[in-house]
mmCIF file of C-alpha atoms in Angstrom:
data_model
loop_
_atom_site.group_PDB
_atom_site.id
_atom_site.type_symbol
_atom_site.label_atom_id
_atom_site.label_comp_id
_atom_site.label_asym_id
_atom_site.label_seq_id
_atom_site.Cartn_x
_atom_site.Cartn_y
_atom_site.Cartn_z
ATOM 1 C CA MET N 1 -0.197 -0.271 0.225
ATOM 2 C CA ASP N 2 1.394 3.520 -1.153
ATOM 3 C CA GLN N 3 1.015 6.442 1.651
ATOM 4 C CA GLN N 4 1.282 9.862 0.762
ATOM 5 C CA PRO N 5 4.040 11.528 2.459
ATOM 6 C CA ARG N 6 1.864 13.821 4.675
ATOM 7 C CA LYS N 7 0.854 12.439 7.942
ATOM 8 C CA LEU N 8 -2.228 12.837 9.995
ATOM 9 C CA GLY N 9 -1.730 14.770 13.007
ATOM 10 C CA ILE N 10 -3.598 14.635 16.015
ATOM 11 C CA ARG N 11 -5.881 17.270 15.172
ATOM 12 C CA GLU N 12 -7.077 16.013 12.407
ATOM 13 C CA TYR N 13 -7.701 12.332 13.554
ATOM 14 C CA VAL N 14 -9.668 13.887 16.797
ATOM 15 C CA SER N 15 -11.442 15.522 14.181
ATOM 16 C CA ILE N 16 -12.044 12.842 12.207
ATOM 17 C CA ALA N 17 -13.652 10.818 15.422
ATOM 18 C CA ILE N 18 -15.524 13.305 16.794
ATOM 19 C CA LEU N 19 -17.393 13.924 13.633
ATOM 20 C CA MET N 20 -17.977 10.258 13.045
ATOM 21 C CA MET N 21 -19.010 9.145 16.608
ATOM 22 C CA GLY N 22 -20.964 13.071 17.533
ATOM 23 C CA ALA N 23 -22.769 12.274 14.386
ATOM 24 C CA LYS N 24 -24.525 9.152 15.973
ATOM 25 C CA GLY N 25 -26.415 11.772 19.032
ATOM 26 C CA THR N 26 -28.222 12.860 15.585
ATOM 27 C CA GLU N 27 -30.101 9.623 14.566
ATOM 28 C CA ASP N 28 -33.138 7.183 15.941
ATOM 29 C CA THR N 29 -30.059 5.827 19.021
ATOM 30 C CA SER N 30 -31.531 7.949 21.747
ATOM 31 C CA THR N 31 -35.013 7.190 20.928
ATOM 32 C CA ILE N 32 -33.301 3.454 20.944
ATOM 33 C CA LEU N 33 -32.008 3.884 24.384
ATOM 34 C CA TYR N 34 -35.231 6.007 25.677
ATOM 35 C CA LYS N 35 -37.629 2.750 24.940
ATOM 36 C CA ALA N 36 -35.307 0.746 26.898
ATOM 37 C CA VAL N 37 -34.130 2.175 30.223
ATOM 38 C CA GLN N 38 -36.689 5.770 29.560
ATOM 39 C CA ASN N 39 -35.387 8.844 31.765
ATOM 40 C CA ALA N 40 -32.325 7.333 32.466
ATOM 41 C CA SER N 41 -30.776 6.591 28.831
ATOM 42 C CA TRP N 42 -28.610 9.439 29.346
ATOM 43 C CA MET N 43 -26.747 7.828 31.525
ATOM 44 C CA ILE N 44 -25.982 5.493 28.896
ATOM 45 C CA PRO N 45 -23.443 6.677 26.712
ATOM 46 C CA ILE N 46 -21.192 6.995 30.356
ATOM 47 C CA LEU N 47 -21.998 3.177 31.417
ATOM 48 C CA ALA N 48 -21.105 2.248 28.113
ATOM 49 C CA ALA N 49 -18.025 3.894 27.991
ATOM 50 C CA GLY N 50 -17.500 2.520 30.871
ATOM 51 C CA ILE N 51 -17.778 -0.889 29.783
ATOM 52 C CA PHE N 52 -15.835 -0.189 26.548
ATOM 53 C CA LEU N 53 -12.604 1.797 28.387
ATOM 54 C CA ILE N 54 -11.115 -1.539 29.476
ATOM 55 C CA PRO N 55 -11.411 -3.645 25.875
ATOM 56 C CA LEU N 56 -10.319 -0.082 24.333
ATOM 57 C CA LEU N 57 -7.374 -0.059 26.889
ATOM 58 C CA LEU N 58 -5.921 -3.299 26.335
ATOM 59 C CA LEU N 59 -6.409 -2.890 22.554
ATOM 60 C CA LEU N 60 -4.980 0.009 22.249
ATOM 61 C CA LYS N 61 -1.640 -1.337 24.385
ATOM 62 C CA THR N 62 -1.947 -4.096 22.151
ATOM 63 C CA LEU N 63 -1.398 -2.912 19.100
ATOM 64 C CA SER N 64 1.656 -0.759 20.734
ATOM 65 C CA LEU N 65 3.998 -3.774 19.863
ATOM 66 C CA TYR N 66 3.329 -3.498 16.769
ATOM 67 C CA PRO N 67 3.924 0.185 15.894
ATOM 68 C CA ASP N 68 2.609 1.308 12.529
ATOM 69 C CA LYS N 69 1.023 -1.464 11.686
ATOM 70 C CA ASP N 70 -2.683 -1.277 11.260
ATOM 71 C CA LEU N 71 -5.449 -3.738 13.147
ATOM 72 C CA PHE N 72 -5.465 -6.453 9.908
ATOM 73 C CA SER N 73 -1.771 -7.047 10.389
ATOM 74 C CA VAL N 74 -2.099 -7.607 14.213
ATOM 75 C CA ILE N 75 -5.024 -9.735 13.653
ATOM 76 C CA ARG N 76 -3.198 -12.588 11.785
ATOM 77 C CA LYS N 77 -0.371 -11.347 13.369
ATOM 78 C CA LEU N 78 -1.940 -12.839 16.268
ATOM 79 C CA PHE N 79 -4.102 -15.557 15.120
ATOM 80 C CA GLY N 80 -2.363 -17.005 12.358
ATOM 81 C CA LYS N 81 -2.756 -17.168 8.748
ATOM 82 C CA TYR N 82 -6.337 -18.835 8.343
ATOM 83 C CA ILE N 83 -7.837 -17.703 12.059
ATOM 84 C CA GLY N 84 -6.864 -14.079 11.257
ATOM 85 C CA PHE N 85 -8.232 -14.257 7.632
ATOM 86 C CA LEU N 86 -11.546 -15.160 9.029
ATOM 87 C CA VAL N 87 -11.818 -12.720 11.592
ATOM 88 C CA CYS N 88 -10.576 -10.193 9.450
ATOM 89 C CA LEU N 89 -13.767 -11.237 6.904
ATOM 90 C CA LEU N 90 -15.923 -10.618 9.797
ATOM 91 C CA ILE N 91 -15.333 -7.786 10.627
ATOM 92 C CA PHE N 92 -15.275 -5.741 6.938
ATOM 93 C CA LEU N 93 -18.782 -8.138 6.773
ATOM 94 C CA ILE N 94 -19.988 -6.632 9.654
ATOM 95 C CA CYS N 95 -18.787 -2.704 8.682
ATOM 96 C CA SER N 96 -20.364 -3.158 5.553
ATOM 97 C CA PHE N 97 -23.373 -3.965 6.880
ATOM 98 C CA GLY N 98 -23.600 -1.474 8.980
ATOM 99 C CA ILE N 99 -22.109 1.581 6.705
ATOM 100 C CA SER N 100 -25.270 0.078 4.185
ATOM 101 C CA PHE N 101 -28.317 0.529 6.738
ATOM 102 C CA ASP N 102 -26.182 3.318 8.774
ATOM 103 C CA SER N 103 -26.470 5.213 5.269
ATOM 104 C CA ARG N 104 -29.875 4.339 4.176
ATOM 105 C CA SER N 105 -31.127 5.795 8.023
ATOM 106 C CA TYR N 106 -29.245 9.271 6.808
ATOM 107 C CA THR N 107 -30.738 9.055 3.529
ATOM 108 C CA ASN N 108 -34.515 8.329 5.206
ATOM 109 C CA ILE N 109 -34.091 11.103 7.564
ATOM 110 C CA ILE N 110 -32.954 13.490 4.467
ATOM 111 C CA ARG N 111 -36.114 12.448 2.975
ATOM 112 C CA THR N 112 -38.536 12.829 5.886
ATOM 113 C CA PHE N 113 -37.719 16.338 6.927
ATOM 114 C CA TYR N 114 -35.675 18.266 4.351
ATOM 115 C CA PHE N 115 -37.018 16.237 0.643
ATOM 116 C CA PRO N 116 -40.045 14.742 1.016
ATOM 117 C CA THR N 117 -40.663 14.733 -2.737
ATOM 118 C CA THR N 118 -37.530 13.661 -4.444
ATOM 119 C CA PRO N 119 -37.146 9.933 -4.298
ATOM 120 C CA LYS N 120 -35.692 8.038 -1.763
ATOM 121 C CA LEU N 121 -33.159 6.193 -4.530
ATOM 122 C CA VAL N 122 -31.993 9.530 -6.080
ATOM 123 C CA ILE N 123 -30.688 10.896 -2.616
ATOM 124 C CA TYR N 124 -29.081 7.708 -1.307
ATOM 125 C CA ALA N 125 -27.333 7.867 -5.044
ATOM 126 C CA MET N 126 -26.328 11.643 -3.746
ATOM 127 C CA LEU N 127 -24.744 10.662 -0.545
ATOM 128 C CA MET N 128 -23.275 7.779 -1.598
ATOM 129 C CA THR N 129 -21.363 9.325 -4.725
ATOM 130 C CA ILE N 130 -20.442 12.472 -2.850
ATOM 131 C CA CYS N 131 -19.143 10.137 -0.066
ATOM 132 C CA ALA N 132 -17.037 7.427 -2.615
ATOM 133 C CA TYR N 133 -15.694 10.475 -4.026
ATOM 134 C CA GLY N 134 -14.316 11.902 -1.016
ATOM 135 C CA ALA N 135 -12.651 9.156 0.314
ATOM 136 C CA LYS N 136 -11.228 8.117 -3.026
ATOM 137 C CA LYS N 137 -8.796 11.025 -1.769
ATOM 138 C CA GLY N 138 -7.170 9.673 1.034
ATOM 139 C CA ILE N 139 -7.989 9.294 4.194
ATOM 140 C CA GLN N 140 -5.417 12.920 4.970
ATOM 141 C CA HIS N 141 -7.619 14.831 2.875
ATOM 142 C CA ILE N 142 -10.816 13.385 5.323
ATOM 143 C CA GLY N 143 -8.117 14.789 7.942
ATOM 144 C CA SER N 144 -8.168 18.128 6.693
ATOM 145 C CA VAL N 145 -11.646 18.713 5.293
ATOM 146 C CA SER N 146 -12.192 17.346 9.349
ATOM 147 C CA TYR N 147 -10.428 19.979 10.903
ATOM 148 C CA LEU N 148 -12.084 22.165 8.758
ATOM 149 C CA VAL N 149 -15.428 21.920 9.587
ATOM 150 C CA VAL N 150 -15.570 20.094 13.728
ATOM 151 C CA PHE N 151 -15.281 23.490 14.861
ATOM 152 C CA TYR N 152 -18.444 24.808 13.278
ATOM 153 C CA ALA N 153 -19.990 21.652 13.820
ATOM 154 C CA VAL N 154 -19.606 21.473 17.489
ATOM 155 C CA ILE N 155 -20.687 25.023 18.312
ATOM 156 C CA THR N 156 -23.466 24.990 15.971
ATOM 157 C CA LEU N 157 -24.495 21.765 17.778
ATOM 158 C CA ASN N 158 -24.251 22.861 21.232
ATOM 159 C CA ILE N 159 -26.316 26.182 19.979
ATOM 160 C CA ALA N 160 -29.300 24.152 19.305
ATOM 161 C CA LEU N 161 -28.679 22.918 22.317
ATOM 162 C CA LEU N 162 -28.753 25.935 23.902
ATOM 163 C CA LEU N 163 -31.682 27.132 22.838
ATOM 164 C CA SER N 164 -33.812 24.378 23.457
ATOM 165 C CA LYS N 165 -33.791 25.055 27.066
ATOM 166 C CA GLN N 166 -36.288 27.922 26.834
ATOM 167 C CA SER N 167 -38.932 24.853 26.194
ATOM 168 C CA SER N 168 -36.926 22.215 28.095
ATOM 169 C CA THR N 169 -38.182 20.750 32.110
ATOM 170 C CA ILE N 170 -35.621 19.641 33.908
ATOM 171 C CA ARG N 171 -38.086 17.697 36.026
ATOM 172 C CA ALA N 172 -38.191 14.917 33.034
ATOM 173 C CA ILE N 173 -34.903 13.445 34.171
ATOM 174 C CA PHE N 174 -36.602 11.902 37.543
ATOM 175 C CA PRO N 175 -36.773 9.575 38.943
ATOM 176 C CA ILE N 176 -33.104 10.011 38.173
ATOM 177 C CA LEU N 177 -32.607 5.646 38.016
ATOM 178 C CA GLY N 178 -35.479 5.175 35.498
ATOM 179 C CA PRO N 179 -36.395 1.525 35.497
ATOM 180 C CA GLY N 180 -34.133 0.966 38.137
ATOM 181 C CA PRO N 181 -30.014 0.014 38.286
ATOM 182 C CA LEU N 182 -30.159 -3.524 37.966
ATOM 183 C CA LYS N 183 -32.245 -2.981 34.193
ATOM 184 C CA LEU N 184 -29.781 0.505 33.858
ATOM 185 C CA THR N 185 -26.807 -1.623 34.078
ATOM 186 C CA LYS N 186 -27.721 -4.870 31.502
ATOM 187 C CA ASP N 187 -28.753 -1.948 28.701
ATOM 188 C CA SER N 188 -25.505 -0.188 29.264
ATOM 189 C CA PHE N 189 -24.327 -2.826 26.748
ATOM 190 C CA LEU N 190 -26.405 -1.826 24.184
ATOM 191 C CA GLY N 191 -24.543 2.043 24.401
ATOM 192 C CA LEU N 192 -21.630 0.045 23.141
ATOM 193 C CA SER N 193 -22.169 0.362 19.537
ATOM 194 C CA LEU N 194 -21.705 4.201 20.704
ATOM 195 C CA PHE N 195 -17.680 3.599 20.594
ATOM 196 C CA VAL N 196 -16.966 1.038 17.943
ATOM 197 C CA ASP N 197 -15.381 3.305 15.654
ATOM 198 C CA PHE N 198 -12.233 3.433 17.497
ATOM 199 C CA PHE N 199 -11.762 -0.329 17.038
ATOM 200 C CA LEU N 200 -12.117 0.568 12.948
ATOM 201 C CA LEU N 201 -9.970 3.726 13.627
ATOM 202 C CA THR N 202 -6.943 1.566 14.643
ATOM 203 C CA MET N 203 -7.157 0.652 10.348
ATOM 204 C CA ILE N 204 -5.032 4.185 10.272
ATOM 205 C CA ILE N 205 -2.901 3.932 12.341
ATOM 206 C CA PRO N 206 0.094 3.703 9.825
ATOM 207 C CA PHE N 207 -1.048 7.154 8.620
ATOM 208 C CA PHE N 208 0.382 8.540 11.915
ATOM 209 C CA SER N 209 4.224 9.411 12.079
ATOM 210 C CA SER N 210 3.409 8.244 15.547
ATOM 211 C CA GLY N 211 1.997 5.744 17.939
ATOM 212 C CA LYS N 212 1.662 8.071 20.712
ATOM 213 C CA ASP N 213 0.219 10.333 18.171
ATOM 214 C CA PHE N 214 -3.070 7.674 17.795
ATOM 215 C CA ARG N 215 -3.242 7.175 21.354
ATOM 216 C CA LYS N 216 -3.540 10.389 22.379
ATOM 217 C CA GLY N 217 -5.864 11.279 19.822
ATOM 218 C CA THR N 218 -7.972 8.539 20.746
ATOM 219 C CA TRP N 219 -8.432 8.955 24.316
ATOM 220 C CA ILE N 220 -8.379 12.797 23.748
ATOM 221 C CA ALA N 221 -11.498 11.733 22.062
ATOM 222 C CA PHE N 222 -12.940 9.120 23.280
ATOM 223 C CA PHE N 223 -13.941 11.018 27.199
ATOM 224 C CA TYR N 224 -15.408 14.711 24.563
ATOM 225 C CA ILE N 225 -17.362 11.629 22.771
ATOM 226 C CA THR N 226 -18.774 10.682 26.544
ATOM 227 C CA PHE N 227 -19.552 13.834 27.025
ATOM 228 C CA GLN N 228 -21.368 15.094 24.270
ATOM 229 C CA ILE N 229 -23.476 12.287 23.597
ATOM 230 C CA SER N 230 -24.861 12.088 26.751
ATOM 231 C CA LEU N 231 -25.172 15.929 26.834
ATOM 232 C CA MET N 232 -27.169 15.582 23.851
ATOM 233 C CA PHE N 233 -29.406 12.430 25.016
ATOM 234 C CA LEU N 234 -30.152 14.645 27.941
ATOM 235 C CA VAL N 235 -31.561 18.019 26.098
ATOM 236 C CA TYR N 236 -33.776 15.435 24.057
ATOM 237 C CA ILE N 237 -35.131 13.950 27.647
ATOM 238 C CA CYS N 238 -35.795 17.742 29.276
ATOM 239 C CA LEU N 239 -37.499 19.115 26.107
ATOM 240 C CA PHE N 240 -39.405 15.616 24.544
ATOM 241 C CA ASP N 241 -39.896 14.015 28.427
ATOM 242 C CA THR N 242 -42.325 10.964 27.634
ATOM 243 C CA SER N 243 -42.511 11.657 24.089
ATOM 244 C CA LEU N 244 -39.435 10.610 22.942
ATOM 245 C CA GLY N 245 -40.011 7.153 22.290
ATOM 246 C CA THR N 246 -41.922 7.876 19.508
ATOM 247 C CA ILE N 247 -39.882 10.650 18.070
ATOM 248 C CA GLY N 248 -37.647 8.887 15.167
ATOM 249 C CA TYR N 249 -34.866 11.257 14.768
ATOM 250 C CA PRO N 250 -35.438 13.332 18.007
ATOM 251 C CA PHE N 251 -32.748 16.262 17.024
ATOM 252 C CA HIS N 252 -34.028 16.849 13.904
ATOM 253 C CA THR N 253 -37.441 17.669 15.612
ATOM 254 C CA LEU N 254 -35.663 19.779 18.103
ATOM 255 C CA ILE N 255 -34.192 21.736 15.641
ATOM 256 C CA ARG N 256 -37.759 22.737 14.139
ATOM 257 C CA PHE N 257 -38.541 23.475 17.676
ATOM 258 C CA ILE N 258 -35.840 26.110 18.118
ATOM 259 C CA SER N 259 -35.648 30.249 16.582
ATOM 260 C CA LEU N 260 -33.222 33.345 16.877
ATOM 261 C CA GLY N 261 -36.505 35.624 17.885
ATOM 262 C CA SER N 262 -39.276 37.151 15.381
ATOM 263 C CA TYR N 263 -37.360 37.818 12.698
ATOM 264 C CA LEU N 264 -35.489 34.151 12.080
ATOM 265 C CA PRO N 265 -38.543 31.170 13.434
ATOM 266 C CA ASN N 266 -37.490 28.849 11.378
ATOM 267 C CA VAL N 267 -33.734 28.144 11.409
ATOM 268 C CA GLU N 268 -33.404 24.784 10.779
ATOM 269 C CA ILE N 269 -31.469 24.897 7.448
ATOM 270 C CA LEU N 270 -28.572 26.106 9.294
ATOM 271 C CA PHE N 271 -28.412 23.631 11.532
ATOM 272 C CA PHE N 272 -29.191 21.182 8.522
ATOM 273 C CA VAL N 273 -25.920 22.131 6.213
ATOM 274 C CA ILE N 274 -23.204 21.985 9.238
ATOM 275 C CA TRP N 275 -25.152 17.934 10.140
ATOM 276 C CA LEU N 276 -25.200 16.981 6.200
ATOM 277 C CA MET N 277 -21.158 18.192 6.012
ATOM 278 C CA LEU N 278 -20.875 16.047 8.981
ATOM 279 C CA ALA N 279 -22.745 13.213 7.317
ATOM 280 C CA PHE N 280 -20.515 13.344 4.359
ATOM 281 C CA ILE N 281 -17.789 13.306 6.560
ATOM 282 C CA ARG N 282 -19.085 10.090 8.444
ATOM 283 C CA PHE N 283 -19.019 7.998 5.706
ATOM 284 C CA THR N 284 -16.586 9.008 3.780
ATOM 285 C CA ALA N 285 -13.860 7.781 6.359
ATOM 286 C CA PHE N 286 -15.820 4.979 6.909
ATOM 287 C CA LEU N 287 -15.900 3.744 2.652
ATOM 288 C CA TYR N 288 -12.019 4.494 3.009
ATOM 289 C CA ILE N 289 -11.336 2.220 5.788
ATOM 290 C CA ASN N 290 -13.739 -0.351 5.034
ATOM 291 C CA GLY N 291 -11.648 -0.107 1.185
ATOM 292 C CA MET N 292 -8.711 -0.040 3.238
ATOM 293 C CA MET N 293 -9.819 -3.352 4.647
ATOM 294 C CA PHE N 294 -11.061 -5.387 1.257
ATOM 295 C CA GLY N 295 -7.492 -3.843 -0.068
ATOM 296 C CA LEU N 296 -5.937 -6.082 3.075
ATOM 297 C CA ILE N 297 -7.871 -9.028 3.340
ATOM 298 C CA PHE N 298 -7.563 -9.867 -0.952
ATOM 299 C CA LYS N 299 -3.953 -8.198 -1.047
ATOM 300 C CA ILE N 300 -5.404 -5.448 -3.410
ATOM 301 C CA LYS N 301 -2.766 -2.502 -3.036
ATOM 302 C CA ASP N 302 -4.393 -0.077 -4.558
ATOM 303 C CA PHE N 303 -7.863 -0.262 -2.868
ATOM 304 C CA GLU N 304 -8.829 3.362 -3.454
ATOM 305 C CA TYR N 305 -10.018 2.405 -7.468
ATOM 306 C CA LEU N 306 -11.981 -0.067 -4.987
ATOM 307 C CA ILE N 307 -14.402 2.308 -3.516
ATOM 308 C CA PRO N 308 -16.793 3.709 -5.610
ATOM 309 C CA SER N 309 -17.902 -0.253 -6.463
ATOM 310 C CA LEU N 310 -18.427 -0.598 -2.793
ATOM 311 C CA ALA N 311 -20.132 2.316 -2.701
ATOM 312 C CA VAL N 312 -22.802 0.745 -5.408
ATOM 313 C CA ILE N 313 -22.573 -2.558 -3.010
ATOM 314 C CA TYR N 314 -23.444 -0.977 -0.094
ATOM 315 C CA LEU N 315 -26.170 1.059 -1.733
ATOM 316 C CA LEU N 316 -27.709 -1.722 -3.482
ATOM 317 C CA ILE N 317 -27.916 -3.428 0.241
ATOM 318 C CA GLY N 318 -29.152 -1.015 1.804
ATOM 319 C CA SER N 319 -32.218 -0.507 -0.701
ATOM 320 C CA PHE N 320 -33.282 -3.937 0.269
ATOM 321 C CA ALA N 321 -35.082 -2.567 3.420
ATOM 322 C CA GLU N 322 -39.079 -1.490 2.028
ATOM 323 C CA SER N 323 -39.459 0.258 5.001
ATOM 324 C CA THR N 324 -38.130 3.408 7.335
ATOM 325 C CA LEU N 325 -39.397 0.577 9.906
ATOM 326 C CA GLU N 326 -37.131 -2.044 8.804
ATOM 327 C CA ALA N 327 -33.758 -0.257 7.905
ATOM 328 C CA SER N 328 -34.044 1.053 11.856
ATOM 329 C CA LYS N 329 -34.678 -2.918 12.748
ATOM 330 C CA PHE N 330 -30.863 -3.751 10.615
ATOM 331 C CA LYS N 331 -29.559 -1.319 11.137
ATOM 332 C CA MET N 332 -29.726 -1.710 15.376
ATOM 333 C CA PHE N 333 -29.284 -5.549 14.634
ATOM 334 C CA THR N 334 -25.971 -4.653 13.534
ATOM 335 C CA SER N 335 -24.639 -2.344 15.388
ATOM 336 C CA SER N 336 -25.406 -4.588 18.437
ATOM 337 C CA ALA N 337 -23.374 -7.364 16.831
ATOM 338 C CA ALA N 338 -20.517 -5.146 16.531
ATOM 339 C CA GLY N 339 -20.750 -3.490 19.753
ATOM 340 C CA SER N 340 -20.499 -7.155 21.425
ATOM 341 C CA VAL N 341 -18.094 -8.657 18.421
ATOM 342 C CA PHE N 342 -15.894 -5.921 18.653
ATOM 343 C CA THR N 343 -15.457 -5.532 22.169
ATOM 344 C CA ALA N 344 -14.509 -9.441 22.056
ATOM 345 C CA ILE N 345 -11.958 -9.116 19.729
ATOM 346 C CA SER N 346 -10.069 -6.498 21.291
ATOM 347 C CA VAL N 347 -10.288 -8.908 24.568
ATOM 348 C CA MET N 348 -8.895 -11.666 22.628
ATOM 349 C CA LEU N 349 -5.870 -9.745 20.972
ATOM 350 C CA TRP N 350 -4.769 -8.937 24.425
ATOM 351 C CA LEU N 351 -5.062 -12.495 25.270
ATOM 352 C CA VAL N 352 -3.254 -13.929 22.783
ATOM 353 C CA ALA N 353 -0.407 -11.519 23.097
ATOM 354 C CA MET N 354 -0.104 -12.170 26.602
ATOM 355 C CA LEU N 355 -0.494 -15.825 25.779
ATOM 356 C CA ARG N 356 2.511 -15.576 23.437
ATOM 357 C CA GLY N 357 4.320 -13.226 26.076
ATOM 358 C CA GLU N 358 4.654 -10.759 23.180
ATOM 359 C CA PHE N 359 4.673 -8.146 25.925
ATOM 360 C CA LYS N 360 7.743 -9.880 27.562
ATOM 361 C CA HIS N 361 9.595 -9.867 24.696
ATOM 362 C CA ALA N 362 8.695 -5.857 23.961
ATOM 363 C CA LYS N 363 10.411 -4.823 27.086
ATOM 364 C CA LYS N 364 13.035 -7.074 26.505
ATOM 365 C CA ARG N 365 13.737 -5.049 23.196
ATOM 366 C CA ARG N 366 13.016 -1.910 25.033
ATOM 367 C CA SER N 367 15.829 -2.364 27.545
ATOM 368 C CA MET N 368 18.214 -3.607 25.498
#
């Protein structure tokens, strides 16, 4: 694989991570979690982050043994040629179905709220075409664009949350533990899907000048995203209360509630533009990583040329779901599978490295 001379820095990587995972707060994830634990759903991102913290720590520790190696290369080294191939293929398939139904969900949002008369296939095709074009440019370009956009996206998002306070009530969060601590703890595992993108981002480690930059950027993004998504869920609960369970896309409903005085009563289009840029960057990064996975599995050096073909395949898979509800069910299933499988693989990689004595060997090498 030919790499461009310019490397990714912490700021570009953190920007990509924030935009990719911060977008999950604008989808239907909050509604799904509200149906599970009611008004305590704002705690799920915090509890899920606590659960995912250990697998993420173990994964980063394992990857630090092999500087400049991507996730798939480490999997093959630790699991062996054949088992490693199967594990990598499983990850690729889960990611492929994930991006298919996730992008279909974004298409539903765009058509439902903003372009109801435009055919769904046209919107879907435009979304995937723009993202495929961006992905073909490379991860360095994605990082640069993300860094330019992230400040405006974060500021705009928090302005929207702040403006919604005029119609919110803090009493909606009581009782504070919702259905109870036992169910809250049990359903916290549903929130693992909020953070699985960190597992996928380990594919771009070779594009960093130092593995320390990647690890530092991961922790910065991890704690910020935990806070931001939890805050978004809390605002949704305070604004919509019990009706949150019946609202498909709370963020887009929220921006229709807010206004900037009598002269600008309808400002949702301002927030929509920023959200749309966020969506483009999210799926552009996903397409690039999936293309990289495919290239590493089947030993294709110039995998960038395959990205448009993969985008077409993902569009076809996403179009299989006949209704919005069916697409949402497929998305929820793949997200849950990704959370469980990727967490298990992170722990297994560490265990195999420990049993093979890789940590001892690395310690001896550093002491020489």
